[in-house]
């Protein structure tokens, strides 16, 4: 576990909390798809992904899962759980990344 992995996990946690706020706003509108931010570990990523609220809920059903833009996978710390045209669901692999992401799970 190095500083890189630590930072990568922290980034994903940060974007997850942003998406929790986006989801709240999405629930108040009638949109089919909601624009969430990519939860990848690249600190400079500002891309958006479109998910329905139920798709987003599936990602949040596991504290180790994150939704990212296809191609934004960081193989050192995660692997793909589900791939679609619009987004990937990735799961954390390294114990420290798992610890960081689970400790800060907003759904706990
Ligand atoms: Zn990204």
Short mmCIF file of C-alpha atoms and ligand atoms in Angstrom, two decimals:
data_model
loop_
_atom_site.label_atom_id
_atom_site.label_comp_id
_atom_site.label_asym_id
_atom_site.label_seq_id
_atom_site.Cartn_x
_atom_site.Cartn_y
_atom_site.Cartn_z
CA UNK A 1 0.00 0.00 0.00
CA UNK A 2 1.65 3.21 -1.10
CA UNK A 3 0.75 6.86 -1.08
CA UNK A 4 -0.61 6.54 -4.60
CA UNK A 5 -3.18 3.94 -3.62
CA UNK A 6 -4.10 5.89 -0.53
CA UNK A 7 -4.72 9.03 -2.56
CA UNK A 8 -6.61 7.10 -5.22
CA UNK A 9 -9.01 5.70 -2.65
CA UNK A 10 -9.48 9.11 -1.06
CA UNK A 11 -10.40 10.62 -4.42
CA UNK A 12 -13.05 8.01 -5.00
CA UNK A 13 -14.50 8.63 -1.55
CA UNK A 14 -14.63 12.36 -2.27
CA UNK A 15 -16.51 11.95 -5.54
CA UNK A 16 -18.86 9.47 -3.94
CA UNK A 17 -19.93 12.11 -1.43
CA UNK A 18 -20.48 14.57 -4.29
CA UNK A 19 -22.68 12.00 -6.01
CA UNK A 20 -24.73 11.47 -2.88
CA UNK A 21 -25.70 15.14 -3.11
CA UNK A 22 -26.41 14.85 -6.84
CA UNK A 23 -28.67 11.90 -6.20
CA UNK A 24 -30.72 13.90 -3.70
CA UNK A 25 -31.28 16.61 -6.32
CA UNK A 26 -32.07 13.94 -8.93
CA UNK A 27 -34.82 12.54 -6.75
CA UNK A 28 -36.54 15.90 -6.78
CA UNK A 29 -36.68 16.04 -10.58
CA UNK A 30 -38.36 13.78 -13.14
CA UNK A 31 -35.27 13.05 -15.21
CA UNK A 32 -34.70 9.50 -16.41
CA UNK A 33 -30.94 9.83 -16.26
CA UNK A 34 -28.99 11.89 -13.78
CA UNK A 35 -25.52 13.32 -14.46
CA UNK A 36 -23.18 11.94 -11.85
CA UNK A 37 -19.47 12.63 -11.62
CA UNK A 38 -16.96 9.94 -12.48
CA UNK A 39 -15.74 8.28 -9.26
CA UNK A 40 -12.39 7.18 -10.67
CA UNK A 41 -9.13 7.63 -8.80
CA UNK A 42 -7.68 10.27 -11.14
CA UNK A 43 -7.64 13.44 -9.09
CA UNK A 44 -8.10 15.67 -12.11
CA UNK A 45 -11.01 13.82 -13.68
CA UNK A 46 -14.08 15.99 -14.15
CA UNK A 47 -16.04 13.77 -16.52
CA UNK A 48 -19.67 12.93 -16.03
CA UNK A 49 -21.60 9.71 -16.33
CA UNK A 50 -25.32 9.25 -16.81
CA UNK A 51 -27.04 6.78 -14.53
CA UNK A 52 -30.64 6.20 -13.63
CA UNK A 53 -31.34 6.48 -9.93
CA UNK A 54 -31.80 2.73 -9.68
CA UNK A 55 -28.45 2.14 -11.40
CA UNK A 56 -26.86 4.52 -8.94
CA UNK A 57 -28.51 2.71 -6.04
CA UNK A 58 -26.98 -0.54 -7.26
CA UNK A 59 -23.51 1.01 -7.13
CA UNK A 60 -24.17 2.25 -3.59
CA UNK A 61 -25.40 -1.17 -2.48
CA UNK A 62 -21.78 -2.16 -1.77
CA UNK A 63 -19.37 0.16 0.06
CA UNK A 64 -16.49 -1.04 -2.15
CA UNK A 65 -18.20 -0.25 -5.47
CA UNK A 66 -17.72 2.89 -7.53
CA UNK A 67 -19.10 4.10 -10.87
CA UNK A 68 -16.53 5.34 -13.38
CA UNK A 69 -16.21 6.32 -17.05
CA UNK A 70 -15.18 3.32 -19.19
CA UNK A 71 -11.39 3.51 -19.55
CA UNK A 72 -10.79 5.16 -16.18
CA UNK A 73 -9.96 1.89 -14.44
CA UNK A 74 -6.94 1.87 -12.09
CA UNK A 75 -5.87 -1.77 -12.24
CA UNK A 76 -3.58 -1.56 -9.19
CA UNK A 77 -6.47 -1.03 -6.79
CA UNK A 78 -9.69 -2.22 -8.42
CA UNK A 79 -11.39 -4.55 -10.91
CA UNK A 80 -14.56 -4.32 -13.00
CA UNK A 81 -17.75 -5.75 -11.54
CA UNK A 82 -20.06 -4.63 -14.33
CA UNK A 83 -19.48 -2.95 -17.68
CA UNK A 84 -22.08 -1.00 -19.65
CA UNK A 85 -21.84 1.45 -22.57
CA UNK A 86 -22.15 4.42 -20.23
CA UNK A 87 -20.18 3.41 -17.14
CA UNK A 88 -18.26 0.72 -15.29
CA UNK A 89 -18.84 -0.49 -11.77
CA UNK A 90 -15.48 -1.23 -10.11
CA UNK A 91 -14.68 -2.93 -6.82
CA UNK A 92 -11.69 -2.14 -4.59
CA UNK A 93 -9.06 -4.86 -4.30
CA UNK A 94 -6.38 -3.69 -1.89
CA UNK A 95 -7.11 -4.06 1.85
CA UNK A 96 -6.19 -0.46 2.66
CA UNK A 97 -8.34 0.92 -0.15
CA UNK A 98 -11.19 -1.25 1.09
CA UNK A 99 -10.72 0.07 4.59
CA UNK A 100 -10.76 3.70 3.47
CA UNK A 101 -13.82 3.26 1.27
CA UNK A 102 -15.82 1.22 3.79
CA UNK A 103 -15.00 3.46 6.76
CA UNK A 104 -16.37 6.43 4.92
CA UNK A 105 -19.39 4.69 3.38
CA UNK A 106 -22.16 7.28 3.66
CA UNK A 107 -24.77 4.50 3.81
CA UNK A 108 -23.45 2.92 7.01
ZN1 LIG B 1 -12.74 9.49 -14.29
#
